[in-house]
GROMACS .gro file of C-alpha atoms in nm:
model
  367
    1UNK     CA    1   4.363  -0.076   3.445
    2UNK     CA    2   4.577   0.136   3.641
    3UNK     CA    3   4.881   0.084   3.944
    4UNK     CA    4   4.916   0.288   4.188
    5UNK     CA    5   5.210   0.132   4.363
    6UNK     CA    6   5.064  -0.231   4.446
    7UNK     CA    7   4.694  -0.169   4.400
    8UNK     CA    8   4.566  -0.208   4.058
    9UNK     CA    9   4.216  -0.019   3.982
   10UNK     CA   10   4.024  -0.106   3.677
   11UNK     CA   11   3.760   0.234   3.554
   12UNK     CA   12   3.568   0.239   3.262
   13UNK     CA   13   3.747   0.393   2.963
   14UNK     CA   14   3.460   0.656   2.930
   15UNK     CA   15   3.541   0.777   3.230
   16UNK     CA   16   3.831   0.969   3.160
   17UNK     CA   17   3.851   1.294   3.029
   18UNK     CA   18   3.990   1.363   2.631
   19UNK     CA   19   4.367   1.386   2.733
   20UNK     CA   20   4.372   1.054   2.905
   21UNK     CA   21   4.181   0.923   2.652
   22UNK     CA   22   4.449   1.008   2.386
   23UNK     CA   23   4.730   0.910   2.581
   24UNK     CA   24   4.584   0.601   2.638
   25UNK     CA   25   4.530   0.551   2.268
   26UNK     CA   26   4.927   0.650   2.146
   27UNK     CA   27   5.028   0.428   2.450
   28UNK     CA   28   4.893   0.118   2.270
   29UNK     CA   29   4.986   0.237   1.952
   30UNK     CA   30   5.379   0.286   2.017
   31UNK     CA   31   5.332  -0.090   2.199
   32UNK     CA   32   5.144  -0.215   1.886
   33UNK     CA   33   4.869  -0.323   2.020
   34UNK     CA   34   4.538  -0.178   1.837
   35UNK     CA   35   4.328  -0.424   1.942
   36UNK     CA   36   4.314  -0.311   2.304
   37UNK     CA   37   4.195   0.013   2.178
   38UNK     CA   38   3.948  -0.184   1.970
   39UNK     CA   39   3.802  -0.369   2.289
   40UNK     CA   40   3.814  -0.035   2.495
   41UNK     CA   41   3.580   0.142   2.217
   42UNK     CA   42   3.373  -0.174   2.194
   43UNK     CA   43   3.292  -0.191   2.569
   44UNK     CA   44   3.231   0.221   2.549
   45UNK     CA   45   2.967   0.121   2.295
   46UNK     CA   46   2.810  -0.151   2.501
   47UNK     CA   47   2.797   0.030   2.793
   48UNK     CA   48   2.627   0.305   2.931
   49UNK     CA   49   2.825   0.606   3.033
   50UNK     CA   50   2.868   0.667   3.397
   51UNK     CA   51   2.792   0.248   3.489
   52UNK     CA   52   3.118   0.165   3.640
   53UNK     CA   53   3.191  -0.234   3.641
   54UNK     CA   54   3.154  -0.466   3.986
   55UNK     CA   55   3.508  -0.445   4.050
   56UNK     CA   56   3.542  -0.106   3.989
   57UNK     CA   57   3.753   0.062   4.309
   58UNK     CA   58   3.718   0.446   4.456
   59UNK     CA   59   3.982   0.664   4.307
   60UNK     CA   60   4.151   0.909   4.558
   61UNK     CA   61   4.000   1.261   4.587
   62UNK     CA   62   4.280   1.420   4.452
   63UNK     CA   63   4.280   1.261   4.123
   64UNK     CA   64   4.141   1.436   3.837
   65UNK     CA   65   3.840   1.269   3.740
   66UNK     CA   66   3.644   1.303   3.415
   67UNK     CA   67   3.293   1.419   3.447
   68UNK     CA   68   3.057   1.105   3.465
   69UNK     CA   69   2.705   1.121   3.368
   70UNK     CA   70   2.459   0.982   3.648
   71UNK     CA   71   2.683   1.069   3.909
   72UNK     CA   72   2.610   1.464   3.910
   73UNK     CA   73   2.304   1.644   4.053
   74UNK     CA   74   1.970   1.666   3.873
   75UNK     CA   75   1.951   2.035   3.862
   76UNK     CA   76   2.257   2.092   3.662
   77UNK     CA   77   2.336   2.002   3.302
   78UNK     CA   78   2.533   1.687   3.218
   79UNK     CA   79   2.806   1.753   2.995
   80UNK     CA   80   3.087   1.489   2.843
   81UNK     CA   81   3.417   1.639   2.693
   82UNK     CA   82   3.216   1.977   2.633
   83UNK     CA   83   2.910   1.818   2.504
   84UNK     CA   84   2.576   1.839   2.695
   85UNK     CA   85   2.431   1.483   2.697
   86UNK     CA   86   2.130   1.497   2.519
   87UNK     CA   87   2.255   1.796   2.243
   88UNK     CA   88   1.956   1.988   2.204
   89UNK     CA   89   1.792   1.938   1.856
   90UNK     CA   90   1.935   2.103   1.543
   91UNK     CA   91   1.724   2.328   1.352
   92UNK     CA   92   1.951   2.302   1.018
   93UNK     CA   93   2.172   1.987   1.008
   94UNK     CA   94   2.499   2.085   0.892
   95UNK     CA   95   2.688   1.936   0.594
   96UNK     CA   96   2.812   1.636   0.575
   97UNK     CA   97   3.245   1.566   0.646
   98UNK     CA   98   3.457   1.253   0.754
   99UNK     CA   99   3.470   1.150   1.122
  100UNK     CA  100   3.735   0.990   1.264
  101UNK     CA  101   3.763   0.751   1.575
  102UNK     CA  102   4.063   0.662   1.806
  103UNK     CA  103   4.144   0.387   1.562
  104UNK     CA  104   4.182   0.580   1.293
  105UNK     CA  105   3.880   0.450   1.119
  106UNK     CA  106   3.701   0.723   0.899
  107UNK     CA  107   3.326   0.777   0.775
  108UNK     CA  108   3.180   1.024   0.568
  109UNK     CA  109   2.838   1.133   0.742
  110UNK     CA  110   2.619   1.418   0.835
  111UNK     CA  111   2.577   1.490   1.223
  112UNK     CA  112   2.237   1.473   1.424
  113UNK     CA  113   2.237   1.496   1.796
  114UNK     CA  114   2.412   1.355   2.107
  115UNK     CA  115   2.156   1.093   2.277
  116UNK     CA  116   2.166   1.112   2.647
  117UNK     CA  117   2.329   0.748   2.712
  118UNK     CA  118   2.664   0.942   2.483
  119UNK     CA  119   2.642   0.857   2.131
  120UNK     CA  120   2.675   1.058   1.838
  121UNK     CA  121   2.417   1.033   1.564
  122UNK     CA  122   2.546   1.049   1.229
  123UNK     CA  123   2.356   0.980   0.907
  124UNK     CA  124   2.485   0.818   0.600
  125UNK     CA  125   2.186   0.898   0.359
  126UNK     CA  126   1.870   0.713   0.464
  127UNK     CA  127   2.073   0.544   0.695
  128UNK     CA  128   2.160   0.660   1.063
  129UNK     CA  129   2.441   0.487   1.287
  130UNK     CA  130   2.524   0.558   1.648
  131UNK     CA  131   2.881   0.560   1.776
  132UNK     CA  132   3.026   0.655   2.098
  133UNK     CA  133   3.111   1.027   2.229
  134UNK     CA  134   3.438   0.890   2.333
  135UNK     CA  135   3.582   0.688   2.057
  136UNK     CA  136   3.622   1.024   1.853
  137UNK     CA  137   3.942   1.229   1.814
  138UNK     CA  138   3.962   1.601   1.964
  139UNK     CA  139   3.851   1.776   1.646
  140UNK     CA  140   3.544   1.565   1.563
  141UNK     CA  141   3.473   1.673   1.953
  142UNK     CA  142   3.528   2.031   1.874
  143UNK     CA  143   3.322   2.037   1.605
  144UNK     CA  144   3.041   1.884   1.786
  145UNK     CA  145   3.064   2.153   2.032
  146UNK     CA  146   3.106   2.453   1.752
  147UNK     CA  147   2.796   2.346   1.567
  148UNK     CA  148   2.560   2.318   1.879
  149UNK     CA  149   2.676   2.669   1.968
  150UNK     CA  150   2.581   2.845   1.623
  151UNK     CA  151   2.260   2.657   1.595
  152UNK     CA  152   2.170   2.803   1.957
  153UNK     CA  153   2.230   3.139   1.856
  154UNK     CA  154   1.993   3.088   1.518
  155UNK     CA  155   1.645   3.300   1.545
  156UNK     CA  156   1.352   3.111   1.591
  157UNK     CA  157   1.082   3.395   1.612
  158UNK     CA  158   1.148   3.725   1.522
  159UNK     CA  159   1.260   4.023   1.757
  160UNK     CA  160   1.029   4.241   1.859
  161UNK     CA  161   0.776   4.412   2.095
  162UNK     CA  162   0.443   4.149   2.208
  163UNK     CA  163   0.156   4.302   2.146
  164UNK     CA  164  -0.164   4.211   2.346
  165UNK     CA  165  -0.423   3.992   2.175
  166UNK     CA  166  -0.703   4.147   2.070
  167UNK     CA  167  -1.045   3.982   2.142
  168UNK     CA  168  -1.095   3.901   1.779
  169UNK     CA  169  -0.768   3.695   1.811
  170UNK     CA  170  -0.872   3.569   2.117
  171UNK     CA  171  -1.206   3.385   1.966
  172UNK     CA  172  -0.991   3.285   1.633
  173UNK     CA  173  -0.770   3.051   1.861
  174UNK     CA  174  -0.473   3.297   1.871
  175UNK     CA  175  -0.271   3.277   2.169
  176UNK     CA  176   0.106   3.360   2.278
  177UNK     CA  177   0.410   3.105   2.190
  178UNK     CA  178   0.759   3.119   2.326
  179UNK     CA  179   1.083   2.979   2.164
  180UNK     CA  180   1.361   2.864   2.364
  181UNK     CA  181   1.560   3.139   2.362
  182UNK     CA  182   1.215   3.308   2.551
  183UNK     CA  183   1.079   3.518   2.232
  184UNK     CA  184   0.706   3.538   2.240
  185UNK     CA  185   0.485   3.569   1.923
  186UNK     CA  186   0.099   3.604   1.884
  187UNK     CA  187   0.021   3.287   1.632
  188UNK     CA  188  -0.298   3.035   1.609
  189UNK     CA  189  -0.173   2.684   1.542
  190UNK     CA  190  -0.215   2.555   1.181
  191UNK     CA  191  -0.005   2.220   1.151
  192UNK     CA  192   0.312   2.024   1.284
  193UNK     CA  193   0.489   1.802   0.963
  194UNK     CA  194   0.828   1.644   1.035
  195UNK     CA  195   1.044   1.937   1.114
  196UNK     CA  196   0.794   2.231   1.015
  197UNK     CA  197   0.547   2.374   1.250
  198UNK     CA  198   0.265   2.582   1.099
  199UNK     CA  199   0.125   2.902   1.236
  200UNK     CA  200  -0.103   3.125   1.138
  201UNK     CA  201   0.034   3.503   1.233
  202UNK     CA  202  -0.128   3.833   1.122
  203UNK     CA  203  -0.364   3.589   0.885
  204UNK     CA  204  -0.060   3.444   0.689
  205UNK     CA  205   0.086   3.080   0.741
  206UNK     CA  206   0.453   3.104   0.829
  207UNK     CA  207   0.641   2.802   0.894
  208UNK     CA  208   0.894   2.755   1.235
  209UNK     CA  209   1.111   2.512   1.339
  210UNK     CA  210   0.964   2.295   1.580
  211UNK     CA  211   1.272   2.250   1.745
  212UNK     CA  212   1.323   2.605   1.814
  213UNK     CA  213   0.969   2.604   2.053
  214UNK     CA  214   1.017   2.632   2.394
  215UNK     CA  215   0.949   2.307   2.609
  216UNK     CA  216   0.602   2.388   2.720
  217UNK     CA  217   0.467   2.431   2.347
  218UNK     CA  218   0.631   2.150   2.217
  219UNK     CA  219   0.423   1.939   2.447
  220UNK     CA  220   0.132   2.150   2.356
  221UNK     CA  221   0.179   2.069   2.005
  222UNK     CA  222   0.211   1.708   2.086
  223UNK     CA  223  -0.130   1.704   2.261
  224UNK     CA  224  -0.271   1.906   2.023
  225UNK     CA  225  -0.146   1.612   1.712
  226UNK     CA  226  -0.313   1.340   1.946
  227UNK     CA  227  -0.636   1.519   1.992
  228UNK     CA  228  -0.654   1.551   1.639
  229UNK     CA  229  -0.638   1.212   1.586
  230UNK     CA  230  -0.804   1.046   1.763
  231UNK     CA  231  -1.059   1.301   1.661
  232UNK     CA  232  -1.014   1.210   1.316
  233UNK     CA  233  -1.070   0.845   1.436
  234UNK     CA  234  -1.372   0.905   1.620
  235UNK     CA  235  -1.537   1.048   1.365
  236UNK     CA  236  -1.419   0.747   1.093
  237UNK     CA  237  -1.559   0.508   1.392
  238UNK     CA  238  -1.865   0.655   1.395
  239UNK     CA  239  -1.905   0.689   1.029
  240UNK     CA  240  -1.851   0.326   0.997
  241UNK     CA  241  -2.108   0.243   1.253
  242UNK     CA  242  -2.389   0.473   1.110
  243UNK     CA  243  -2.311   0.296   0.732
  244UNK     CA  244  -2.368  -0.049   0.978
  245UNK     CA  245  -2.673   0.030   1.101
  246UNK     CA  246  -2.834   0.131   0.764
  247UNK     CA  247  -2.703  -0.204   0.679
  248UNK     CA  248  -2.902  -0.410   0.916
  249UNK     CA  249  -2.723  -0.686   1.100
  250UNK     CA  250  -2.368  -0.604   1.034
  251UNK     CA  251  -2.272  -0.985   1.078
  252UNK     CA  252  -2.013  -0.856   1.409
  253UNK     CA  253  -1.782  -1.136   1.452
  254UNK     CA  254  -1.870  -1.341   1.191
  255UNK     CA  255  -1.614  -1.427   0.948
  256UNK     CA  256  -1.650  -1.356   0.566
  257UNK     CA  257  -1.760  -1.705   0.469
  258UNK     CA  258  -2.037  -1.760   0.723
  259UNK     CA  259  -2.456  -1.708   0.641
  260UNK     CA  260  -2.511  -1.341   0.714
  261UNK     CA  261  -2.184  -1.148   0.720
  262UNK     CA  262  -2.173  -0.791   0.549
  263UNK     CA  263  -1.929  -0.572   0.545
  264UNK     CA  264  -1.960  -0.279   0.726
  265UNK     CA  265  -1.736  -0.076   0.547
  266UNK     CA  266  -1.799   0.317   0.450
  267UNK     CA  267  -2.051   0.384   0.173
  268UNK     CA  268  -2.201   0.046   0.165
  269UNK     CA  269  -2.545   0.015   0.023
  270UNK     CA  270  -2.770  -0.270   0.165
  271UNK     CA  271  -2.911  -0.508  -0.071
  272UNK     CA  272  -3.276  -0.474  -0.181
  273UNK     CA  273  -3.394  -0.753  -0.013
  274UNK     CA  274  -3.377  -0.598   0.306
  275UNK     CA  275  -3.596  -0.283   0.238
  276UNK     CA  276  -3.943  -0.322   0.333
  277UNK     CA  277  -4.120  -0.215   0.040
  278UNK     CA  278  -3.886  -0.418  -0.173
  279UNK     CA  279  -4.066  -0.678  -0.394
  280UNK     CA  280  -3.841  -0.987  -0.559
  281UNK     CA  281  -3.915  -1.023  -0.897
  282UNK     CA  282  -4.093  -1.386  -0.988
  283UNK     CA  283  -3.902  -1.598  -1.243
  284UNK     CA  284  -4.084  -1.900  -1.444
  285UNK     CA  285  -3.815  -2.136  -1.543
  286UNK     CA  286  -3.809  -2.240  -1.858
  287UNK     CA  287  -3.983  -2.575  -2.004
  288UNK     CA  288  -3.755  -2.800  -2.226
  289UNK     CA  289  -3.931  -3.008  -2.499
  290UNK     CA  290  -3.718  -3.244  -2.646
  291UNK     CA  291  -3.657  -3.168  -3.045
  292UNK     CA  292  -3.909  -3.389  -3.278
  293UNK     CA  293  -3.831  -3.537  -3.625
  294UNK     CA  294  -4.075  -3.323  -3.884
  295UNK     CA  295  -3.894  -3.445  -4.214
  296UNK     CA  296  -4.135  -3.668  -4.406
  297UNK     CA  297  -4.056  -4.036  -4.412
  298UNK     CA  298  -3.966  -4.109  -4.814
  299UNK     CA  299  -4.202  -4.263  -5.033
  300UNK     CA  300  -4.184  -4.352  -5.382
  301UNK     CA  301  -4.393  -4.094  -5.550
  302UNK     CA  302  -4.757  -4.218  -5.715
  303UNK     CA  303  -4.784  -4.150  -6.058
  304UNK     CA  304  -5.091  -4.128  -6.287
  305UNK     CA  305  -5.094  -4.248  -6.641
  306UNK     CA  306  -5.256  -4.117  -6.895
  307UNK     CA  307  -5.359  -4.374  -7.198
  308UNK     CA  308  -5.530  -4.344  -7.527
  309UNK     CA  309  -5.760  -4.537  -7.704
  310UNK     CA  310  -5.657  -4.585  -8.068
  311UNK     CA  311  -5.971  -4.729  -8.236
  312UNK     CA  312  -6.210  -4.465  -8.023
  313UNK     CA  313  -5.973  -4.200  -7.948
  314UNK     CA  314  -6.110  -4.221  -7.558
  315UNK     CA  315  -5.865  -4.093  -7.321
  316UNK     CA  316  -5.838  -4.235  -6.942
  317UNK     CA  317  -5.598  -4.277  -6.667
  318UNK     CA  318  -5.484  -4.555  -6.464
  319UNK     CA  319  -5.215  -4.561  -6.122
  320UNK     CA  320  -4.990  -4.811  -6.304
  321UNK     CA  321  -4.829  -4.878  -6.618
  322UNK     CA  322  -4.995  -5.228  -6.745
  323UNK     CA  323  -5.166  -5.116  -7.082
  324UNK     CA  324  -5.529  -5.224  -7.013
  325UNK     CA  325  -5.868  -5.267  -7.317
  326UNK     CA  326  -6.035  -4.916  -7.341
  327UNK     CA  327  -6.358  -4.914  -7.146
  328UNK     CA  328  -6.525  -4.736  -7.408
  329UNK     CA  329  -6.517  -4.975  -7.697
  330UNK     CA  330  -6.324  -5.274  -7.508
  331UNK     CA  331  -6.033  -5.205  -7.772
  332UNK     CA  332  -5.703  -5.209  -7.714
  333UNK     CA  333  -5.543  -4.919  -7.571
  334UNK     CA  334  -5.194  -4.728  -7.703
  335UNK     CA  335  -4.951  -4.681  -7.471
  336UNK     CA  336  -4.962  -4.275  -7.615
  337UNK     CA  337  -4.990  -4.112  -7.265
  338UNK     CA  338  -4.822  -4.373  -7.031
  339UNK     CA  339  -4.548  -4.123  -6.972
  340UNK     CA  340  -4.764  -3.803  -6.911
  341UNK     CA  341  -4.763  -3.809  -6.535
  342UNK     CA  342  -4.952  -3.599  -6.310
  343UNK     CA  343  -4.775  -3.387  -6.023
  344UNK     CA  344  -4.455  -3.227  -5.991
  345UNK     CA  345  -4.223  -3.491  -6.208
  346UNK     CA  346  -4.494  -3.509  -6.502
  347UNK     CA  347  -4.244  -3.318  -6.711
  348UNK     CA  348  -3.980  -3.563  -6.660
  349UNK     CA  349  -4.227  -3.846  -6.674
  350UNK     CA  350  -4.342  -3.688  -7.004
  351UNK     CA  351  -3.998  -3.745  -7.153
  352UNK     CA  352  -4.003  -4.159  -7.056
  353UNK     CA  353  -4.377  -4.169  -7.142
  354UNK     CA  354  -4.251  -4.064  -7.546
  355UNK     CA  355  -3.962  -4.263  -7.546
  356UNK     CA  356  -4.196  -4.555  -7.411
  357UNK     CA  357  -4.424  -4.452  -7.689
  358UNK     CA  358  -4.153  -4.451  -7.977
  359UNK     CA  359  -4.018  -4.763  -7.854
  360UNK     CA  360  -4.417  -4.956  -7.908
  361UNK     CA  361  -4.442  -4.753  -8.261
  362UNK     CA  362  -4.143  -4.947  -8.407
  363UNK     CA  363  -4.280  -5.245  -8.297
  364UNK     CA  364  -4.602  -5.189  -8.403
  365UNK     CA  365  -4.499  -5.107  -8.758
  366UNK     CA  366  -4.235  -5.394  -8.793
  367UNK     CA  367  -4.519  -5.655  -8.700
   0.00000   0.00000   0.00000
């Protein structure tokens, strides 16, 4: 706010020029009162230069008044404290140093560009802050203004006579570019990456700042990186279409869980089923039989006995062990081959059959 005997005007702190802005700031500083000079760099910030307030008055013509962005004529350059608002790109950023702003407040950083609403770009790092033109002191300013002017005079193409283009050159896709400081150069566009522009000159890549192209073929490189593109998606369209239709029914706007959906994706193969000379294969399922029981049920085993006659000296056999009359001579027969059985236990039969046998020929003798 200034007074100017009973009126009181209030302009935008942007608006002045450096030297008010510095008197401004030791004014508040011998009254002790940074935090004025806090809200008058916060509402710089906020604001756009050169959008004076609602209850901003007229200043008299002849008062200095800073340059103000928006207010000046469209054909000439707009300029704040030195500075043309945008900076033109950099084609090396410079090193990085501390910045200081009216408050004393310092930052270590690396300097970009000037965007057109009057903020400096500075990047810490990865990471890039914006703070305003005017809350710098006078040699942060200066040295805004020094490194613009030496990356201006930096050589984009080199010096030299422009030949014409031969015809050969002409049908390779050579043509003429320009830098901004009006250089021409016979090149064929390669590639544009980040910074780096590509081009092809006398048959050898060379790389260029893209920065240091004149208007006109920066926007010609621009089209150029959307034609190739959307080219490049085209083409991936129309791939992904042709593997569709060799697909069949690509299941369009079905989602993944419904009868029918395929994907439709690049290098998909169909499944056989949908080929016409495809034949499925015929499966018999399997029969189940239940397990059956083939052990044997047990059974005593049958044993033959084998008896002798001890008047004749006939031999026969009988299924059980009861000692039976001979029926040769009706005699009475000896238990001698009771325990000779027939089959797979006759050994072990023949041991009982002689014990049997010893057993009857102590009785026999004692009676």
């Amino acid at each position: 706010m200034l007074r100017s005997g009973r009126n009181r005007n209030f302009i935008p702190f942007p608006n002045f020029v450096l030297a008010d802005r510095e008197y401004i700031v030791a004014t508040f500083n011998e009254r002790k009162k940074p935090e004025l000079i806090a809200q008058l760099l916060t509402a710089a910030l906020r604001s756009p230069l050169g959008a004076p307030k609602q209850n901003v008055t007229q200043q008299r013509s002849d008062i200095p008044r800073a340059v103000i962005p928006g207010q000046q004529k469209s054909n000439q350059s707009q300029k704040l404290d030195g500075v043309p608002l945008p900076s033109p790109e950099l084609l090396q950023l410079p090193d990085t140093r501390i910045w200081t702003d009216l408050l004393g407040r310092q930052v270590q950083a690396q300097f970009e560009k000037v965007t057109a609403e009057g903020n400096v770009a500075l990047r810490d790092g990865y990471r890039s802050q914006k703070l305003p033109l005017v809350a710098f002191i006078r040699s942060d300013l200066e040295y805004i203004q020094q490194v613009l002017k030496d990356d201006l005079e930096l050589e984009v193409f080199p010096p030299g006579e422009l030949q014409p283009l031969t015809a050969e050159q002409t049908a390779a896709g050579y043509r003429v570019w320009t830098d901004r400081k009006g250089v021409t150069l016979n090149a064929k566009f390669v590639r544009h990456f980040r910074r780096d522009l590509t081009l092809e000159v006398d048959g050898t890549n060379t790389d260029f700042p893209f920065h240091g192209l004149s208007v006109a073929d920066r926007d010609r490189v621009t089209a150029e990186n959307k034609r190739r593109a959307d080219a490049a998606r085209a083409k991936a369209e129309a791939t992904q279409a042709a593997a569709g239709a060799s697909a069949g029914p690509s299941g369009a706007g079905m989602s993944p869980g419904q009868p029918g959906y395929r994907p439709t994706t690049p290098g998909y193969s169909p499944p056989m089923s949908n080929r016409p000379d495809y034949t499925p294969p015929t499966f018999t399922p399997p029969t189940y039989t239940p397990p059956t029981d083939t052990q044997p049920e047990f059974s005593l085993p049958e044993f033959e006995y084998e008896f002798h006659c001890d008047r004749c000296g006939h031999t026969w056999t009988r299924e059980h062990k009861a000692v039976d009359q001979c029926p040769k001579c009706s005699g009475g027969g000896g238990a001698y081959g009771e325990g000779r059985r027939i089959g797979r236990y006759s050994g072990f039969g023949a041991l009982i059959g002689l014990i049997g046998f010893g057993i009857r020929w102590l009785l026999y003798r004692r009676d």
